[in-house]
Amino acid sequence: MKYYSILLTIALLGMVSCSQYPSDYPWGAELNGIRTRLIPSKKAFTLGEPITFNLEMTNVGRSALKYDPQGMKVNDKMLIKDFNGHIIKYIDTDYQTMSPFRLPVIKPGESVYLLYNFDIMVSYHICKPGKYTVQFKGKDRAFGEMEFPASGTAQIEVIDGELIQNDFQLLRCRLIHIIPDDWGMYMTNGFGVHQELVKLHKQGGIVEKCFIMLLPPQKGIVHNMMVWHTKTPMDISKIKHDGKSAFSTSVAEYLGQDQRGYAYWEYTPKALELWPQAKEDILKALEIKTK
């Protein structure tokens, strides 16, 4: 069973004019009177910073339509390719989403934002400078009266930058290259795992703003791994489980030191069975000194 988070999507994020942006942000093909396009917040981004987009929808038909905006930003809705045409992998988990209480309506001639300042780096990680193309894949109607068509393709450039200054992004960049192909990776703040980590996180003792959760396919939160760093050594013997949580059988270990601080990981026996060389791979990828 996969891990699911409940997301309540905001129904309507704003109204825009279709003529507000230049034509180099193309619309996708019309579907039942609806078109969409992706608009990057700028044309060039520095490696490691948020890469944000607005997803705009316009009604070019003759009828007002109710639409269900749930799940726009999750569950692999974007098609991203690098300068060689390689697809950038979706690395987040799967989410269960909810419709708004009242479905919004888009009238003929109107345009709305379905996503506003959406950071693709949350779910798709870009680790190299270069040119990339981004396209909204489209989405089913859910409880609305219309499907969402695919957008036109937007092109952006990512220029070289000091990625190492962003500890969390660097950590993801190094881990993404070693996790098994069918595993996922997502951010978690550690809440609901064990109180000692949560307490340390609140006191500012965690280097990253959140932890990295590594998920094998079809195993969910019951079988996973977690990696984090602290500024000072922590007593992992304080990490205790109540015997009821998903982490009840997990093991926490100190990995060693690297440029971000003191590295730790936690794993369930089943996850380690699925990826037996995980510790060695992580130590090598993060360049952790074990002595």
PDB file of C-alpha atoms in Angstrom:
ATOM      1  CA  MET A   1       0.000   0.000   0.000  1.00  0.00           C
ATOM      2  CA  LYS A   2       1.401   3.365  -0.933  1.00  0.00           C
ATOM      3  CA  TYR A   3       1.545   6.330   1.403  1.00  0.00           C
ATOM      4  CA  TYR A   4      -1.125   8.913   0.734  1.00  0.00           C
ATOM      5  CA  SER A   5      -1.476  12.484   1.927  1.00  0.00           C
ATOM      6  CA  ILE A   6      -4.802  14.284   1.726  1.00  0.00           C
ATOM      7  CA  LEU A   7      -4.595  17.486  -0.264  1.00  0.00           C
ATOM      8  CA  LEU A   8      -7.438  19.994  -0.425  1.00  0.00           C
ATOM      9  CA  THR A   9      -7.040  22.013  -3.613  1.00  0.00           C
ATOM     10  CA  ILE A  10      -7.957  25.675  -3.715  1.00  0.00           C
ATOM     11  CA  ALA A  11     -10.760  26.023  -6.219  1.00  0.00           C
ATOM     12  CA  LEU A  12      -9.859  29.267  -7.909  1.00  0.00           C
ATOM     13  CA  LEU A  13      -6.494  30.983  -7.742  1.00  0.00           C
ATOM     14  CA  GLY A  14      -7.116  34.060  -9.841  1.00  0.00           C
ATOM     15  CA  MET A  15      -8.345  35.596 -13.038  1.00  0.00           C
ATOM     16  CA  VAL A  16      -5.946  36.634 -15.790  1.00  0.00           C
ATOM     17  CA  SER A  17      -6.114  38.132 -19.237  1.00  0.00           C
ATOM     18  CA  CYS A  18      -5.201  35.849 -22.124  1.00  0.00           C
ATOM     19  CA  SER A  19      -3.306  38.737 -23.722  1.00  0.00           C
ATOM     20  CA  GLN A  20      -1.147  39.363 -20.639  1.00  0.00           C
ATOM     21  CA  TYR A  21       1.697  37.113 -21.804  1.00  0.00           C
ATOM     22  CA  PRO A  22       3.637  37.046 -25.078  1.00  0.00           C
ATOM     23  CA  SER A  23       2.969  34.393 -27.714  1.00  0.00           C
ATOM     24  CA  ASP A  24       6.138  32.420 -26.910  1.00  0.00           C
ATOM     25  CA  TYR A  25       4.116  30.687 -24.195  1.00  0.00           C
ATOM     26  CA  PRO A  26       1.961  28.595 -26.534  1.00  0.00           C
ATOM     27  CA  TRP A  27      -1.502  27.247 -25.839  1.00  0.00           C
ATOM     28  CA  GLY A  28      -2.138  23.552 -26.183  1.00  0.00           C
ATOM     29  CA  ALA A  29      -4.725  22.048 -28.497  1.00  0.00           C
ATOM     30  CA  GLU A  30      -8.366  22.841 -27.765  1.00  0.00           C
ATOM     31  CA  LEU A  31     -10.489  20.149 -26.129  1.00  0.00           C
ATOM     32  CA  ASN A  32     -14.232  20.768 -25.816  1.00  0.00           C
ATOM     33  CA  GLY A  33     -13.704  24.529 -25.806  1.00  0.00           C
ATOM     34  CA  ILE A  34     -10.845  24.490 -23.251  1.00  0.00           C
ATOM     35  CA  ARG A  35      -7.157  25.260 -23.750  1.00  0.00           C
ATOM     36  CA  THR A  36      -4.237  25.403 -21.299  1.00  0.00           C
ATOM     37  CA  ARG A  37      -0.708  26.747 -21.254  1.00  0.00           C
ATOM     38  CA  LEU A  38       2.261  26.848 -18.878  1.00  0.00           C
ATOM     39  CA  ILE A  39       3.896  30.182 -18.109  1.00  0.00           C
ATOM     40  CA  PRO A  40       7.293  30.179 -16.352  1.00  0.00           C
ATOM     41  CA  SER A  41       7.921  32.995 -13.884  1.00  0.00           C
ATOM     42  CA  LYS A  42      11.054  33.793 -15.903  1.00  0.00           C
ATOM     43  CA  LYS A  43      12.960  32.323 -18.806  1.00  0.00           C
ATOM     44  CA  ALA A  44      16.193  31.498 -16.980  1.00  0.00           C
ATOM     45  CA  PHE A  45      16.608  29.991 -13.509  1.00  0.00           C
ATOM     46  CA  THR A  46      19.718  29.419 -11.422  1.00  0.00           C
ATOM     47  CA  LEU A  47      20.433  25.793 -10.567  1.00  0.00           C
ATOM     48  CA  GLY A  48      19.020  24.990  -7.129  1.00  0.00           C
ATOM     49  CA  GLU A  49      16.407  27.755  -6.920  1.00  0.00           C
ATOM     50  CA  PRO A  50      12.650  27.131  -7.260  1.00  0.00           C
ATOM     51  CA  ILE A  51      11.519  26.744 -10.883  1.00  0.00           C
ATOM     52  CA  THR A  52       7.993  28.138 -10.832  1.00  0.00           C
ATOM     53  CA  PHE A  53       5.145  28.122 -13.325  1.00  0.00           C
ATOM     54  CA  ASN A  54       1.577  29.301 -13.651  1.00  0.00           C
ATOM     55  CA  LEU A  55      -0.856  26.943 -15.366  1.00  0.00           C
ATOM     56  CA  GLU A  56      -3.495  28.967 -17.185  1.00  0.00           C
ATOM     57  CA  MET A  57      -6.792  27.680 -18.548  1.00  0.00           C
ATOM     58  CA  THR A  58      -9.063  29.561 -20.950  1.00  0.00           C
ATOM     59  CA  ASN A  59     -12.578  28.873 -22.180  1.00  0.00           C
ATOM     60  CA  VAL A  60     -12.771  29.477 -25.934  1.00  0.00           C
ATOM     61  CA  GLY A  61     -16.094  27.688 -26.245  1.00  0.00           C
ATOM     62  CA  ARG A  62     -19.673  28.911 -25.980  1.00  0.00           C
ATOM     63  CA  SER A  63     -20.726  27.320 -22.696  1.00  0.00           C
ATOM     64  CA  ALA A  64     -19.872  27.891 -19.050  1.00  0.00           C
ATOM     65  CA  LEU A  65     -18.321  24.772 -17.524  1.00  0.00           C
ATOM     66  CA  LYS A  66     -17.810  23.521 -13.984  1.00  0.00           C
ATOM     67  CA  TYR A  67     -14.350  22.138 -13.412  1.00  0.00           C
ATOM     68  CA  ASP A  68     -12.662  20.139 -10.692  1.00  0.00           C
ATOM     69  CA  PRO A  69      -9.159  21.523  -9.989  1.00  0.00           C
ATOM     70  CA  GLN A  70      -8.041  18.830  -7.550  1.00  0.00           C
ATOM     71  CA  GLY A  71      -4.671  17.161  -7.993  1.00  0.00           C
ATOM     72  CA  MET A  72      -3.147  19.573 -10.493  1.00  0.00           C
ATOM     73  CA  LYS A  73       0.277  19.718  -8.869  1.00  0.00           C
ATOM     74  CA  VAL A  74       0.721  16.076  -7.821  1.00  0.00           C
ATOM     75  CA  ASN A  75       0.772  12.538  -9.234  1.00  0.00           C
ATOM     76  CA  ASP A  76       3.053  13.247 -12.202  1.00  0.00           C
ATOM     77  CA  LYS A  77       1.056  15.822 -14.156  1.00  0.00           C
ATOM     78  CA  MET A  78       4.070  17.335 -15.928  1.00  0.00           C
ATOM     79  CA  LEU A  79       6.207  16.094 -18.802  1.00  0.00           C
ATOM     80  CA  ILE A  80       9.716  17.515 -18.426  1.00  0.00           C
ATOM     81  CA  LYS A  81      12.580  16.782 -20.797  1.00  0.00           C
ATOM     82  CA  ASP A  82      16.220  17.850 -20.751  1.00  0.00           C
ATOM     83  CA  PHE A  83      18.229  19.177 -23.699  1.00  0.00           C
ATOM     84  CA  ASN A  84      18.866  15.607 -24.895  1.00  0.00           C
ATOM     85  CA  GLY A  85      15.195  14.680 -24.852  1.00  0.00           C
ATOM     86  CA  HIS A  86      15.470  12.538 -21.726  1.00  0.00           C
ATOM     87  CA  ILE A  87      12.424  12.593 -19.450  1.00  0.00           C
ATOM     88  CA  ILE A  88      12.995  13.979 -15.948  1.00  0.00           C
ATOM     89  CA  LYS A  89      11.648  11.414 -13.486  1.00  0.00           C
ATOM     90  CA  TYR A  90       8.757  12.182 -11.129  1.00  0.00           C
ATOM     91  CA  ILE A  91      10.220  11.484  -7.689  1.00  0.00           C
ATOM     92  CA  ASP A  92       7.407  12.424  -5.334  1.00  0.00           C
ATOM     93  CA  THR A  93       4.923   9.985  -3.806  1.00  0.00           C
ATOM     94  CA  ASP A  94       1.286   9.421  -4.830  1.00  0.00           C
ATOM     95  CA  TYR A  95      -1.395  11.569  -3.243  1.00  0.00           C
ATOM     96  CA  GLN A  96      -5.092  11.193  -2.662  1.00  0.00           C
ATOM     97  CA  THR A  97      -6.780  14.516  -3.416  1.00  0.00           C
ATOM     98  CA  MET A  98     -10.177  16.059  -2.708  1.00  0.00           C
ATOM     99  CA  SER A  99     -12.565  18.186  -4.720  1.00  0.00           C
ATOM    100  CA  PRO A 100     -13.569  21.616  -3.413  1.00  0.00           C
ATOM    101  CA  PHE A 101     -16.994  21.793  -1.746  1.00  0.00           C
ATOM    102  CA  ARG A 102     -18.308  23.865  -4.631  1.00  0.00           C
ATOM    103  CA  LEU A 103     -16.883  23.362  -8.081  1.00  0.00           C
ATOM    104  CA  PRO A 104     -15.763  26.617  -9.752  1.00  0.00           C
ATOM    105  CA  VAL A 105     -17.173  27.673 -13.118  1.00  0.00           C
ATOM    106  CA  ILE A 106     -15.265  29.063 -16.083  1.00  0.00           C
ATOM    107  CA  LYS A 107     -17.369  31.200 -18.419  1.00  0.00           C
ATOM    108  CA  PRO A 108     -16.807  31.688 -22.165  1.00  0.00           C
ATOM    109  CA  GLY A 109     -13.922  34.097 -22.725  1.00  0.00           C
ATOM    110  CA  GLU A 110     -12.585  33.751 -19.181  1.00  0.00           C
ATOM    111  CA  SER A 111      -9.148  32.565 -18.085  1.00  0.00           C
ATOM    112  CA  VAL A 112      -8.079  31.267 -14.685  1.00  0.00           C
ATOM    113  CA  TYR A 113      -4.934  29.994 -13.012  1.00  0.00           C
ATOM    114  CA  LEU A 114      -5.117  26.304 -12.178  1.00  0.00           C
ATOM    115  CA  LEU A 115      -1.648  26.524 -10.621  1.00  0.00           C
ATOM    116  CA  TYR A 116       0.091  29.647  -9.375  1.00  0.00           C
ATOM    117  CA  ASN A 117       3.835  29.782  -8.678  1.00  0.00           C
ATOM    118  CA  PHE A 118       4.003  25.992  -8.808  1.00  0.00           C
ATOM    119  CA  ASP A 119       7.569  24.814  -8.136  1.00  0.00           C
ATOM    120  CA  ILE A 120       8.371  21.796 -10.297  1.00  0.00           C
ATOM    121  CA  MET A 121      11.501  21.149  -8.216  1.00  0.00           C
ATOM    122  CA  VAL A 122       9.296  19.740  -5.453  1.00  0.00           C
ATOM    123  CA  SER A 123       8.381  16.692  -7.526  1.00  0.00           C
ATOM    124  CA  TYR A 124      10.887  16.705 -10.390  1.00  0.00           C
ATOM    125  CA  HIS A 125      14.509  17.343  -9.656  1.00  0.00           C
ATOM    126  CA  ILE A 126      16.780  19.121 -12.111  1.00  0.00           C
ATOM    127  CA  CYS A 127      20.436  18.685 -11.228  1.00  0.00           C
ATOM    128  CA  LYS A 128      22.208  19.960 -14.335  1.00  0.00           C
ATOM    129  CA  PRO A 129      22.276  23.285 -16.185  1.00  0.00           C
ATOM    130  CA  GLY A 130      20.844  23.388 -19.690  1.00  0.00           C
ATOM    131  CA  LYS A 131      17.612  23.898 -21.601  1.00  0.00           C
ATOM    132  CA  TYR A 132      14.447  22.057 -20.570  1.00  0.00           C
ATOM    133  CA  THR A 133      10.928  21.746 -21.910  1.00  0.00           C
ATOM    134  CA  VAL A 134       7.911  21.513 -19.615  1.00  0.00           C
ATOM    135  CA  GLN A 135       4.360  20.509 -20.524  1.00  0.00           C
ATOM    136  CA  PHE A 136       1.207  19.918 -18.487  1.00  0.00           C
ATOM    137  CA  LYS A 137       0.018  16.440 -19.476  1.00  0.00           C
ATOM    138  CA  GLY A 138      -3.672  17.150 -18.929  1.00  0.00           C
ATOM    139  CA  LYS A 139      -6.056  15.649 -16.365  1.00  0.00           C
ATOM    140  CA  ASP A 140      -9.336  13.765 -16.218  1.00  0.00           C
ATOM    141  CA  ARG A 141     -12.606  15.500 -15.368  1.00  0.00           C
ATOM    142  CA  ALA A 142     -12.972  13.980 -11.874  1.00  0.00           C
ATOM    143  CA  PHE A 143     -16.271  15.473 -10.654  1.00  0.00           C
ATOM    144  CA  GLY A 144     -16.324  18.353 -13.141  1.00  0.00           C
ATOM    145  CA  GLU A 145     -17.971  18.725 -16.533  1.00  0.00           C
ATOM    146  CA  MET A 146     -14.787  18.755 -18.586  1.00  0.00           C
ATOM    147  CA  GLU A 147     -11.388  17.171 -19.041  1.00  0.00           C
ATOM    148  CA  PHE A 148      -8.274  19.313 -18.869  1.00  0.00           C
ATOM    149  CA  PRO A 149      -6.302  19.222 -22.131  1.00  0.00           C
ATOM    150  CA  ALA A 150      -2.520  19.158 -22.334  1.00  0.00           C
ATOM    151  CA  SER A 151      -0.799  22.513 -22.440  1.00  0.00           C
ATOM    152  CA  GLY A 152       1.591  23.859 -24.989  1.00  0.00           C
ATOM    153  CA  THR A 153       5.282  23.202 -24.323  1.00  0.00           C
ATOM    154  CA  ALA A 154       7.235  25.884 -22.469  1.00  0.00           C
ATOM    155  CA  GLN A 155      11.016  26.129 -22.714  1.00  0.00           C
ATOM    156  CA  ILE A 156      13.267  27.295 -19.906  1.00  0.00           C
ATOM    157  CA  GLU A 157      16.983  27.511 -19.323  1.00  0.00           C
ATOM    158  CA  VAL A 158      18.740  26.512 -16.120  1.00  0.00           C
ATOM    159  CA  ILE A 159      22.081  28.197 -15.648  1.00  0.00           C
ATOM    160  CA  ASP A 160      24.907  26.982 -13.450  1.00  0.00           C
ATOM    161  CA  GLY A 161      24.850  28.082  -9.828  1.00  0.00           C
ATOM    162  CA  GLU A 162      26.056  27.243  -6.349  1.00  0.00           C
ATOM    163  CA  LEU A 163      23.834  24.245  -5.753  1.00  0.00           C
ATOM    164  CA  ILE A 164      26.027  23.251  -2.832  1.00  0.00           C
ATOM    165  CA  GLN A 165      24.692  26.264  -0.909  1.00  0.00           C
ATOM    166  CA  ASN A 166      21.287  24.609  -0.886  1.00  0.00           C
ATOM    167  CA  ASP A 167      21.876  21.580   1.327  1.00  0.00           C
ATOM    168  CA  PHE A 168      18.527  19.980   0.667  1.00  0.00           C
ATOM    169  CA  GLN A 169      18.705  20.266  -3.117  1.00  0.00           C
ATOM    170  CA  LEU A 170      22.225  18.887  -3.116  1.00  0.00           C
ATOM    171  CA  LEU A 171      21.135  15.960  -0.992  1.00  0.00           C
ATOM    172  CA  ARG A 172      18.340  15.152  -3.423  1.00  0.00           C
ATOM    173  CA  CYS A 173      20.641  15.483  -6.421  1.00  0.00           C
ATOM    174  CA  ARG A 174      23.061  12.969  -4.998  1.00  0.00           C
ATOM    175  CA  LEU A 175      20.438  10.475  -3.863  1.00  0.00           C
ATOM    176  CA  ILE A 176      18.363  10.551  -7.037  1.00  0.00           C
ATOM    177  CA  HIS A 177      21.192   8.910  -8.948  1.00  0.00           C
ATOM    178  CA  ILE A 178      21.510   5.922  -6.618  1.00  0.00           C
ATOM    179  CA  ILE A 179      17.975   4.933  -5.653  1.00  0.00           C
ATOM    180  CA  PRO A 180      16.548   1.963  -7.592  1.00  0.00           C
ATOM    181  CA  ASP A 181      14.657   2.947 -10.735  1.00  0.00           C
ATOM    182  CA  ASP A 182      11.244   2.060  -9.360  1.00  0.00           C
ATOM    183  CA  TRP A 183      11.701   3.805  -6.001  1.00  0.00           C
ATOM    184  CA  GLY A 184      10.303   7.214  -5.150  1.00  0.00           C
ATOM    185  CA  MET A 185      11.672  10.086  -3.101  1.00  0.00           C
ATOM    186  CA  TYR A 186       9.812  12.822  -1.313  1.00  0.00           C
ATOM    187  CA  MET A 187      10.167  15.410   1.413  1.00  0.00           C
ATOM    188  CA  THR A 188       8.773  14.943   4.901  1.00  0.00           C
ATOM    189  CA  ASN A 189       9.139  17.003   8.060  1.00  0.00           C
ATOM    190  CA  GLY A 190       9.300  13.901  10.234  1.00  0.00           C
ATOM    191  CA  PHE A 191       6.071  14.546  12.100  1.00  0.00           C
ATOM    192  CA  GLY A 192       4.314  11.365  13.122  1.00  0.00           C
ATOM    193  CA  VAL A 193       7.566   9.443  12.983  1.00  0.00           C
ATOM    194  CA  HIS A 194       9.068   9.947  16.434  1.00  0.00           C
ATOM    195  CA  GLN A 195       9.030  12.886  18.799  1.00  0.00           C
ATOM    196  CA  GLU A 196      12.779  13.106  19.341  1.00  0.00           C
ATOM    197  CA  LEU A 197      13.368  14.046  15.705  1.00  0.00           C
ATOM    198  CA  VAL A 198      10.453  16.445  15.740  1.00  0.00           C
ATOM    199  CA  LYS A 199      11.814  18.131  18.863  1.00  0.00           C
ATOM    200  CA  LEU A 200      15.292  18.420  17.343  1.00  0.00           C
ATOM    201  CA  HIS A 201      13.789  19.815  14.143  1.00  0.00           C
ATOM    202  CA  LYS A 202      11.936  22.549  16.065  1.00  0.00           C
ATOM    203  CA  GLN A 203      15.122  23.504  17.910  1.00  0.00           C
ATOM    204  CA  GLY A 204      16.940  24.060  14.643  1.00  0.00           C
ATOM    205  CA  GLY A 205      19.162  21.029  14.986  1.00  0.00           C
ATOM    206  CA  ILE A 206      18.260  19.551  11.619  1.00  0.00           C
ATOM    207  CA  VAL A 207      20.298  20.933   8.732  1.00  0.00           C
ATOM    208  CA  GLU A 208      17.665  20.329   6.058  1.00  0.00           C
ATOM    209  CA  LYS A 209      14.218  21.870   6.404  1.00  0.00           C
ATOM    210  CA  CYS A 210      12.813  18.372   6.046  1.00  0.00           C
ATOM    211  CA  PHE A 211      13.863  14.783   5.659  1.00  0.00           C
ATOM    212  CA  ILE A 212      14.277  12.647   2.565  1.00  0.00           C
ATOM    213  CA  MET A 213      11.951   9.647   2.492  1.00  0.00           C
ATOM    214  CA  LEU A 214      12.830   6.824   0.107  1.00  0.00           C
ATOM    215  CA  LEU A 215       9.951   4.604  -0.924  1.00  0.00           C
ATOM    216  CA  PRO A 216      10.081   1.253  -2.707  1.00  0.00           C
ATOM    217  CA  PRO A 217       7.192   0.546  -5.095  1.00  0.00           C
ATOM    218  CA  GLN A 218       3.894  -0.728  -3.653  1.00  0.00           C
ATOM    219  CA  LYS A 219       5.333  -0.856  -0.148  1.00  0.00           C
ATOM    220  CA  GLY A 220       4.446   2.606   1.130  1.00  0.00           C
ATOM    221  CA  ILE A 221       5.368   4.139   4.453  1.00  0.00           C
ATOM    222  CA  VAL A 222       5.495   0.758   6.182  1.00  0.00           C
ATOM    223  CA  HIS A 223       8.662  -0.102   4.274  1.00  0.00           C
ATOM    224  CA  ASN A 224      10.955   2.833   3.639  1.00  0.00           C
ATOM    225  CA  MET A 225      14.191   4.618   4.386  1.00  0.00           C
ATOM    226  CA  MET A 226      14.819   8.118   5.689  1.00  0.00           C
ATOM    227  CA  VAL A 227      17.995  10.234   5.554  1.00  0.00           C
ATOM    228  CA  TRP A 228      18.691  13.422   7.518  1.00  0.00           C
ATOM    229  CA  HIS A 229      21.522  15.582   8.876  1.00  0.00           C
ATOM    230  CA  THR A 230      22.034  17.320  12.211  1.00  0.00           C
ATOM    231  CA  LYS A 231      24.289  20.222  13.148  1.00  0.00           C
ATOM    232  CA  THR A 232      25.561  18.455  16.272  1.00  0.00           C
ATOM    233  CA  PRO A 233      25.650  14.745  17.169  1.00  0.00           C
ATOM    234  CA  MET A 234      22.330  13.345  18.374  1.00  0.00           C
ATOM    235  CA  ASP A 235      21.629  10.417  20.664  1.00  0.00           C
ATOM    236  CA  ILE A 236      19.801   8.003  18.386  1.00  0.00           C
ATOM    237  CA  SER A 237      19.021   5.781  21.358  1.00  0.00           C
ATOM    238  CA  LYS A 238      16.291   8.329  22.136  1.00  0.00           C
ATOM    239  CA  ILE A 239      14.503   7.390  18.939  1.00  0.00           C
ATOM    240  CA  LYS A 240      11.798   5.126  20.255  1.00  0.00           C
ATOM    241  CA  HIS A 241       8.630   3.753  18.768  1.00  0.00           C
ATOM    242  CA  ASP A 242       5.317   3.058  20.389  1.00  0.00           C
ATOM    243  CA  GLY A 243       4.974  -0.334  18.754  1.00  0.00           C
ATOM    244  CA  LYS A 244       1.957   0.827  16.777  1.00  0.00           C
ATOM    245  CA  SER A 245       3.315   3.246  14.178  1.00  0.00           C
ATOM    246  CA  ALA A 246       4.535   2.405  10.700  1.00  0.00           C
ATOM    247  CA  PHE A 247       8.115   2.788  11.940  1.00  0.00           C
ATOM    248  CA  SER A 248       7.769   0.305  14.797  1.00  0.00           C
ATOM    249  CA  THR A 249      10.204  -2.158  13.242  1.00  0.00           C
ATOM    250  CA  SER A 250      12.643   0.407  11.856  1.00  0.00           C
ATOM    251  CA  VAL A 251      16.297   0.794  12.798  1.00  0.00           C
ATOM    252  CA  ALA A 252      18.092   4.147  13.158  1.00  0.00           C
ATOM    253  CA  GLU A 253      21.856   4.403  12.625  1.00  0.00           C
ATOM    254  CA  TYR A 254      24.578   7.031  12.497  1.00  0.00           C
ATOM    255  CA  LEU A 255      26.242   7.128   9.086  1.00  0.00           C
ATOM    256  CA  GLY A 256      29.104   9.569   9.635  1.00  0.00           C
ATOM    257  CA  GLN A 257      30.078  13.150   8.777  1.00  0.00           C
ATOM    258  CA  ASP A 258      29.983  15.057   5.513  1.00  0.00           C
ATOM    259  CA  GLN A 259      29.992  18.716   4.519  1.00  0.00           C
ATOM    260  CA  ARG A 260      26.400  19.156   5.735  1.00  0.00           C
ATOM    261  CA  GLY A 261      26.967  17.842   9.244  1.00  0.00           C
ATOM    262  CA  TYR A 262      26.209  14.558  10.962  1.00  0.00           C
ATOM    263  CA  ALA A 263      24.339  12.105   8.765  1.00  0.00           C
ATOM    264  CA  TYR A 264      21.793   9.551   9.964  1.00  0.00           C
ATOM    265  CA  TRP A 265      19.411   7.145   8.362  1.00  0.00           C
ATOM    266  CA  GLU A 266      16.500   4.987   9.379  1.00  0.00           C
ATOM    267  CA  TYR A 267      15.194   1.945   7.559  1.00  0.00           C
ATOM    268  CA  THR A 268      12.737  -0.888   7.936  1.00  0.00           C
ATOM    269  CA  PRO A 269      14.022  -4.451   7.509  1.00  0.00           C
ATOM    270  CA  LYS A 270      11.787  -4.955   4.479  1.00  0.00           C
ATOM    271  CA  ALA A 271      13.168  -1.851   2.760  1.00  0.00           C
ATOM    272  CA  LEU A 272      16.725  -3.054   3.365  1.00  0.00           C
ATOM    273  CA  GLU A 273      15.773  -6.442   1.955  1.00  0.00           C
ATOM    274  CA  LEU A 274      14.585  -4.710  -1.219  1.00  0.00           C
ATOM    275  CA  TRP A 275      17.754  -2.577  -1.439  1.00  0.00           C
ATOM    276  CA  PRO A 276      20.467  -4.505   0.449  1.00  0.00           C
ATOM    277  CA  GLN A 277      23.380  -2.284  -0.644  1.00  0.00           C
ATOM    278  CA  ALA A 278      21.560   0.920   0.345  1.00  0.00           C
ATOM    279  CA  LYS A 279      23.924   1.928   3.144  1.00  0.00           C
ATOM    280  CA  GLU A 280      27.034   1.558   1.006  1.00  0.00           C
ATOM    281  CA  ASP A 281      25.387   3.438  -1.874  1.00  0.00           C
ATOM    282  CA  ILE A 282      24.297   6.310   0.379  1.00  0.00           C
ATOM    283  CA  LEU A 283      27.704   6.595   2.041  1.00  0.00           C
ATOM    284  CA  LYS A 284      29.397   6.819  -1.348  1.00  0.00           C
ATOM    285  CA  ALA A 285      26.870   9.210  -2.874  1.00  0.00           C
ATOM    286  CA  LEU A 286      26.995  11.660   0.041  1.00  0.00           C
ATOM    287  CA  GLU A 287      30.774  11.313   0.431  1.00  0.00           C
ATOM    288  CA  ILE A 288      30.359  10.519   4.114  1.00  0.00           C
ATOM    289  CA  LYS A 289      33.393   9.927   6.258  1.00  0.00           C
ATOM    290  CA  THR A 290      32.769   6.911   8.483  1.00  0.00           C
ATOM    291  CA  LYS A 291      35.814   7.374  10.711  1.00  0.00           C
TER     292      LYS A 291
END
